[in-house]
PDB file of C-alpha atoms in Angstrom:
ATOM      1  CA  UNK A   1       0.000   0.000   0.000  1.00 74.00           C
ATOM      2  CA  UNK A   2       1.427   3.685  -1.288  1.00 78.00           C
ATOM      3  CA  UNK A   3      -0.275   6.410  -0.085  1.00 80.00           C
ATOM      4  CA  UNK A   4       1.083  10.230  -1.262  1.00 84.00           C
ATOM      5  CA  UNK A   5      -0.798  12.923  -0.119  1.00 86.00           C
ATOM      6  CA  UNK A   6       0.324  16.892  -0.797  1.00 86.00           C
ATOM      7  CA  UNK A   7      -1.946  19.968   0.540  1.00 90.00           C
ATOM      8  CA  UNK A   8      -3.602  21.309  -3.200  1.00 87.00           C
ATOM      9  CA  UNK A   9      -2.546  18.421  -4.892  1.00 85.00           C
ATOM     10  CA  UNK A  10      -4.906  15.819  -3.735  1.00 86.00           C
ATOM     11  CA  UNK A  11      -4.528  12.005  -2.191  1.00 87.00           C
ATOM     12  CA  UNK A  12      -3.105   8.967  -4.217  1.00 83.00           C
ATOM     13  CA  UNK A  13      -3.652   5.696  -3.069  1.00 82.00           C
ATOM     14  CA  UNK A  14      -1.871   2.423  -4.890  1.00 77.00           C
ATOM     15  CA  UNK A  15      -2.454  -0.718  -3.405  1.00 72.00           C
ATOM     16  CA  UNK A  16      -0.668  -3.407  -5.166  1.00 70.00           C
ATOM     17  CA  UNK A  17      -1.889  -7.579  -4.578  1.00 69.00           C
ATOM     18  CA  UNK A  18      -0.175 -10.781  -5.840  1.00 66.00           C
ATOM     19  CA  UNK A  19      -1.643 -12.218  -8.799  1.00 64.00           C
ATOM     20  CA  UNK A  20      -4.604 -15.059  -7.944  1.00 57.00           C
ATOM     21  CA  UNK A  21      -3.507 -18.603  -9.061  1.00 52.00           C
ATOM     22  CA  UNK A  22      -6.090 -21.155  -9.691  1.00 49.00           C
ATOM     23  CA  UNK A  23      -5.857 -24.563  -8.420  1.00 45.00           C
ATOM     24  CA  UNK A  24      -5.485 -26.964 -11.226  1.00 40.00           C
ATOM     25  CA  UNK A  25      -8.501 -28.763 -10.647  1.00 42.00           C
ATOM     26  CA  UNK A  26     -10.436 -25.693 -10.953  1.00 45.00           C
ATOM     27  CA  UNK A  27      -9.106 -24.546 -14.174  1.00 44.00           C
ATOM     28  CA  UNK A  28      -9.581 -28.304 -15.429  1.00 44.00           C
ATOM     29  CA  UNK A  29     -13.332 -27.725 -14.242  1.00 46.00           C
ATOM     30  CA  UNK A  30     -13.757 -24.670 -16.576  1.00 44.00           C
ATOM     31  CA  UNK A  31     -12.894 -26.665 -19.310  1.00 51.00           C
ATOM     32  CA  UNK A  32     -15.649 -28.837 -18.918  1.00 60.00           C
ATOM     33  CA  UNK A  33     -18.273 -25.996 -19.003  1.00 64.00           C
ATOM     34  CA  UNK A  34     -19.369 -24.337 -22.452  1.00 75.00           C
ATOM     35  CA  UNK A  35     -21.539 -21.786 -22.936  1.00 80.00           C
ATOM     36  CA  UNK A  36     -23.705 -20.603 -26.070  1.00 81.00           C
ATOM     37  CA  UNK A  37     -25.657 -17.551 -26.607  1.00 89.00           C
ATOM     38  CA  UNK A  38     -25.235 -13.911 -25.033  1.00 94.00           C
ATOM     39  CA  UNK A  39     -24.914 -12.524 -21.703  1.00 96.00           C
ATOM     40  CA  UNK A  40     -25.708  -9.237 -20.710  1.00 97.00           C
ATOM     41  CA  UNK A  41     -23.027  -7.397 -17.995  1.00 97.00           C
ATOM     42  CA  UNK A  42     -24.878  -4.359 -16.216  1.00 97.00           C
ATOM     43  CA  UNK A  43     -22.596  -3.144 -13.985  1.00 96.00           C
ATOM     44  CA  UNK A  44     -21.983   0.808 -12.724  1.00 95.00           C
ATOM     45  CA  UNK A  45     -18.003   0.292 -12.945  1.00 94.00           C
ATOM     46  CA  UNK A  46     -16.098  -0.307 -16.016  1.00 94.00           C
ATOM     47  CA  UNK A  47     -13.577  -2.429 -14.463  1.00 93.00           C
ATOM     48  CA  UNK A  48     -16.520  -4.696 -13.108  1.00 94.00           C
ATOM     49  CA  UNK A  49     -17.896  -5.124 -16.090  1.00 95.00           C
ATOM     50  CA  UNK A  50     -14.725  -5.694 -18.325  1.00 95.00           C
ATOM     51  CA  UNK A  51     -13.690  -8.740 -15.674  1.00 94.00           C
ATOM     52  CA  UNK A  52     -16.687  -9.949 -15.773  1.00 96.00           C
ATOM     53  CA  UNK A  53     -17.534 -10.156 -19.595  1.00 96.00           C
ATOM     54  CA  UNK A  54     -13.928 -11.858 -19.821  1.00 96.00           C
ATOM     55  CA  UNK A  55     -14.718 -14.289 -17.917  1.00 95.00           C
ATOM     56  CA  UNK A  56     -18.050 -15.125 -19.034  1.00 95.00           C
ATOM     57  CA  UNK A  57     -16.503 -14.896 -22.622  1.00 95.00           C
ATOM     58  CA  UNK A  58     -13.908 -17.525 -20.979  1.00 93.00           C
ATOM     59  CA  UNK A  59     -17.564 -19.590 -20.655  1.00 93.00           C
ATOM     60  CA  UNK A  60     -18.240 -19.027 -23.771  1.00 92.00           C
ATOM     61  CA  UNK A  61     -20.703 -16.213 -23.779  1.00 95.00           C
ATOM     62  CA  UNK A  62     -20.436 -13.465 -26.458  1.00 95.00           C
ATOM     63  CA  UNK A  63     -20.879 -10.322 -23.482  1.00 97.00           C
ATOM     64  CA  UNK A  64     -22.980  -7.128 -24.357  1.00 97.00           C
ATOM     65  CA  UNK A  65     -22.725  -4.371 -21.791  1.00 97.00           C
ATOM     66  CA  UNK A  66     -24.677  -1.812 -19.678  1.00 97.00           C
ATOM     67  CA  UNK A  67     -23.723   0.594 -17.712  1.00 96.00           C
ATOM     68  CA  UNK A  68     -26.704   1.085 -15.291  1.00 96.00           C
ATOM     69  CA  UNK A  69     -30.352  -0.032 -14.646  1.00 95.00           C
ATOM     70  CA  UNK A  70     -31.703   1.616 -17.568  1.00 97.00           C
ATOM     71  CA  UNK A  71     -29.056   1.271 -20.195  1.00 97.00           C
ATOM     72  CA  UNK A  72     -29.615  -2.638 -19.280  1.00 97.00           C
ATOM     73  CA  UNK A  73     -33.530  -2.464 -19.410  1.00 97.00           C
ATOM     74  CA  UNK A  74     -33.322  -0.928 -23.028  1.00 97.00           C
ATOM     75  CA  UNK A  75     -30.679  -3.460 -24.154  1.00 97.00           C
ATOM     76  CA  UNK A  76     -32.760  -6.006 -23.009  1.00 97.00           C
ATOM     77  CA  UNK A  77     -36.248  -5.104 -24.554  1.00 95.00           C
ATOM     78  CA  UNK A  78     -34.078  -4.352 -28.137  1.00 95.00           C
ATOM     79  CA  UNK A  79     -33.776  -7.662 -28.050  1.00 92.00           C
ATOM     80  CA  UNK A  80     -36.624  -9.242 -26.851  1.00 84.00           C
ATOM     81  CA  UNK A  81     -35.404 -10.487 -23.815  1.00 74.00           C
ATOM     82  CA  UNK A  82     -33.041 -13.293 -25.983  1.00 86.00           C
ATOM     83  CA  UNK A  83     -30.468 -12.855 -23.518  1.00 93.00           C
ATOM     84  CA  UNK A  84     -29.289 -16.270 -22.128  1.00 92.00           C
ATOM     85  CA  UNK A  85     -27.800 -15.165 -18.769  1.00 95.00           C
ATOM     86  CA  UNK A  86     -27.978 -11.452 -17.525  1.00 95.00           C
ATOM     87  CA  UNK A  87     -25.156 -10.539 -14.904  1.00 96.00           C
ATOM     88  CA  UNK A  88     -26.566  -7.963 -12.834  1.00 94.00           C
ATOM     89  CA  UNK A  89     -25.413  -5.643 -10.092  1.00 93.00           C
ATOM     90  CA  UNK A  90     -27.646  -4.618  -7.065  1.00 90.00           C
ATOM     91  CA  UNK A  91     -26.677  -1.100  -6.446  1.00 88.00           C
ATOM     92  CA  UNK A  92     -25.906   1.220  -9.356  1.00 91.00           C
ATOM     93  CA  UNK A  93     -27.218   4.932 -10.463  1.00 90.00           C
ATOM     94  CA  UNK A  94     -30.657   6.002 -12.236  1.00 89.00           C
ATOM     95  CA  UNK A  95     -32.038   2.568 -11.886  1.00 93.00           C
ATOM     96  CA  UNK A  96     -30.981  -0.348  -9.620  1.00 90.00           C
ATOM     97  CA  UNK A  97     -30.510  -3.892 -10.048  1.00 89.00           C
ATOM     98  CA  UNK A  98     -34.109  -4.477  -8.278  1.00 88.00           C
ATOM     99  CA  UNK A  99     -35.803  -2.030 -10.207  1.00 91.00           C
ATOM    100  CA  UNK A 100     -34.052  -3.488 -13.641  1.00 93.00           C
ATOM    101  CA  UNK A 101     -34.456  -7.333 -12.252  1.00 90.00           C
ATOM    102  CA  UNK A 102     -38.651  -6.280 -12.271  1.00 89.00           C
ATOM    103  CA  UNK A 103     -38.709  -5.085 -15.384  1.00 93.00           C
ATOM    104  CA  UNK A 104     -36.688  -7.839 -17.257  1.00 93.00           C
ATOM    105  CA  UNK A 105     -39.230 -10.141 -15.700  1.00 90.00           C
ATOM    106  CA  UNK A 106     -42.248  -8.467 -17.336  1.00 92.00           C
ATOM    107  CA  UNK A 107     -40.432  -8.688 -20.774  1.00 93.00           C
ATOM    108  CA  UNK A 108     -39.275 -12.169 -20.008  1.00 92.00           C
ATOM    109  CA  UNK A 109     -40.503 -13.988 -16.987  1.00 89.00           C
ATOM    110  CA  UNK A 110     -38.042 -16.858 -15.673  1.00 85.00           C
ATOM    111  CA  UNK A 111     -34.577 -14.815 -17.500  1.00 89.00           C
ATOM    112  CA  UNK A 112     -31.591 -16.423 -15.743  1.00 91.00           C
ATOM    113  CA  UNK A 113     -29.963 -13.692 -13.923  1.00 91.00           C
ATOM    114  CA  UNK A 114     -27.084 -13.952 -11.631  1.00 93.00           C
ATOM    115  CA  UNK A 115     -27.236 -10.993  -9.115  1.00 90.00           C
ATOM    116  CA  UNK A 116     -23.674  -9.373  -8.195  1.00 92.00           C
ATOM    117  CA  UNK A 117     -23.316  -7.574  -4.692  1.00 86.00           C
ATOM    118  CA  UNK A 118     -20.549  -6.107  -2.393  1.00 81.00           C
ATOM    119  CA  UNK A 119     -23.524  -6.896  -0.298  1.00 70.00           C
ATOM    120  CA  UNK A 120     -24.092 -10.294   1.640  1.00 66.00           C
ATOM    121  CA  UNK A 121     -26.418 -12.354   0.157  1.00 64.00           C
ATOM    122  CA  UNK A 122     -28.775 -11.680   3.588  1.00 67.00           C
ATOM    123  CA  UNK A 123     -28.612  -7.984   2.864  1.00 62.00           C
ATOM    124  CA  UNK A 124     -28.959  -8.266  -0.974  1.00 59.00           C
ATOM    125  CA  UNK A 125     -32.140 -10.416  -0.247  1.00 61.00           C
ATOM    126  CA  UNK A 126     -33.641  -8.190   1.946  1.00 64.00           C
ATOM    127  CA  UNK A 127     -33.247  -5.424  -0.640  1.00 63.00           C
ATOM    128  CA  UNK A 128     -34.765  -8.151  -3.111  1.00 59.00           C
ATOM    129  CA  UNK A 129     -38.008  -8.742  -1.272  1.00 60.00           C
ATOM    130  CA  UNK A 130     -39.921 -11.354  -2.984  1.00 61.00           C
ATOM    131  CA  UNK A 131     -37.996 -11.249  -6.415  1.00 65.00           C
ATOM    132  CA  UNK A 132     -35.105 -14.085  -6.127  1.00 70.00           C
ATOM    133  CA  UNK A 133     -32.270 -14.423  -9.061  1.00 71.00           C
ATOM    134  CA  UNK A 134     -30.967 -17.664 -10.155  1.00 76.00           C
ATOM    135  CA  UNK A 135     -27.810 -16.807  -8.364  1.00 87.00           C
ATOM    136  CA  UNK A 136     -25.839 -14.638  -6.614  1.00 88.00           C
ATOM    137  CA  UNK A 137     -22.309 -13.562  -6.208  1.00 91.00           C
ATOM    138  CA  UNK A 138     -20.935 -11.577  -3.475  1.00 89.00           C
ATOM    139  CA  UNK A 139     -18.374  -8.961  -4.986  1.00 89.00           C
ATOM    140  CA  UNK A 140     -15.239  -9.425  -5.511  1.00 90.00           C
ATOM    141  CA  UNK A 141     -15.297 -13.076  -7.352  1.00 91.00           C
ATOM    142  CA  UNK A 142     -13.025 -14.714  -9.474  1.00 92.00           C
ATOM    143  CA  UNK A 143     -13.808 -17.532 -12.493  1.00 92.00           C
ATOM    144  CA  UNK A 144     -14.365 -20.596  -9.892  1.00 93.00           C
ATOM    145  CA  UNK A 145     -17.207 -18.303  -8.128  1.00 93.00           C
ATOM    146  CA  UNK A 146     -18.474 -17.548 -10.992  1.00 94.00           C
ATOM    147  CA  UNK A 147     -19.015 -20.992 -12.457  1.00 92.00           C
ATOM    148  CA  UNK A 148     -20.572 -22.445  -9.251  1.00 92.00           C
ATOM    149  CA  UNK A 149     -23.150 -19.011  -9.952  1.00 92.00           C
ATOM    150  CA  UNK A 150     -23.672 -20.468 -13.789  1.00 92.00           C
ATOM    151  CA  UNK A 151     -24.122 -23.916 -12.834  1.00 89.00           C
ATOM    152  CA  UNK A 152     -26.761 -23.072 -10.009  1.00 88.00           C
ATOM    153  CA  UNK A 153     -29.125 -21.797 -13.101  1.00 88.00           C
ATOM    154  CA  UNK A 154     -30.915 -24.620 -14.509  1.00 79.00           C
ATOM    155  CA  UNK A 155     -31.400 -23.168 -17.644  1.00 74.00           C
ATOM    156  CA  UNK A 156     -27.492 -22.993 -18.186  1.00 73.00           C
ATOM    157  CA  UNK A 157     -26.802 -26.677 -17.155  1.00 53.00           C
ATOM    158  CA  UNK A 158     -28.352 -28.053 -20.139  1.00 47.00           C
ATOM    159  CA  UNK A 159     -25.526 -26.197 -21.831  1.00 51.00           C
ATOM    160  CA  UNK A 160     -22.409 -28.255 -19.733  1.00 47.00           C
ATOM    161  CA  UNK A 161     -21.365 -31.183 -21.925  1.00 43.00           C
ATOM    162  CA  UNK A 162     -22.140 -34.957 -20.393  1.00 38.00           C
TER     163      UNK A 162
END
């Protein structure tokens, strides 16, 4: 951790971590999941949603992205809802995850959609009420979290080989 801090100039924080490694048996898992079809990333932060379209392009998934609730809403009604998996964050400007997870359901009732928190999945549910995704990841996740979300969705099973 760097910190540099100068009166007028402002605060700059650089925190530096040691790259992940993957166990081999879960990069040998990944291999045995495929994916077809298109995703949809709505996410607030560009770096979120850049991970997280690699990865799901990793799966297999060709990735469109939104920036917020509404960008995501419109995406998703321009295409009449043919979205295999939407990737969703809870909390983001103009319209929220909830409010965009409603309104993808009245286009397409039953869309898989993977909810993505920094919340707890207690506190995301609460927020939730009634409505429940097909998953849900608790920010920050890697590929291995990620592929335990996909495989909870029985819709995406059918697409794992054997």
């Amino acid at each position: 951790l760097e910190v540099r801090s100068a009166p007028g100039e402002g605060t700059r924080i650089r925190l530096a971590l040691p790259v992940a490694t993957e166990d081999s048996a879960a990069a040998a898992g990944d291999a045995d999941w495929r994916a077809t079809g298109t995703a949809l990333v709505v996410d607030d932060e560009e770096g979120v949603r850049a991970v997280a379209g690699e990865l799901l392009q990793r799966f297999g998934f060709q990735v469109v992205e939104a920036r917020d609730g509404l960008d995501a809403v419109r995406r998703f009604r321009a295409r009449d809802g043919q979205f295999e998996l939407v990737l969703l964050d809870l909390t983001m400007p103009r319209m929220d995850g909830h409010a965009a997870f409603r309104e993808m359901l009245t286009i397409r009732p039953g869309v898989a959609v993977i909810l993505m928190s920094g919340f707890s999945l207690q506190q995301a549910a609460e927020r939730l009420g009634g409505t429940r995704p097909g998953a849900f990841l608790q920010k920050p996740f890697g590929r291995e979290a990620l592929r335990r979300a996909l495989a909870e969705i029985p819709a995406l099973r059918t697409m794992a080989p054997g």
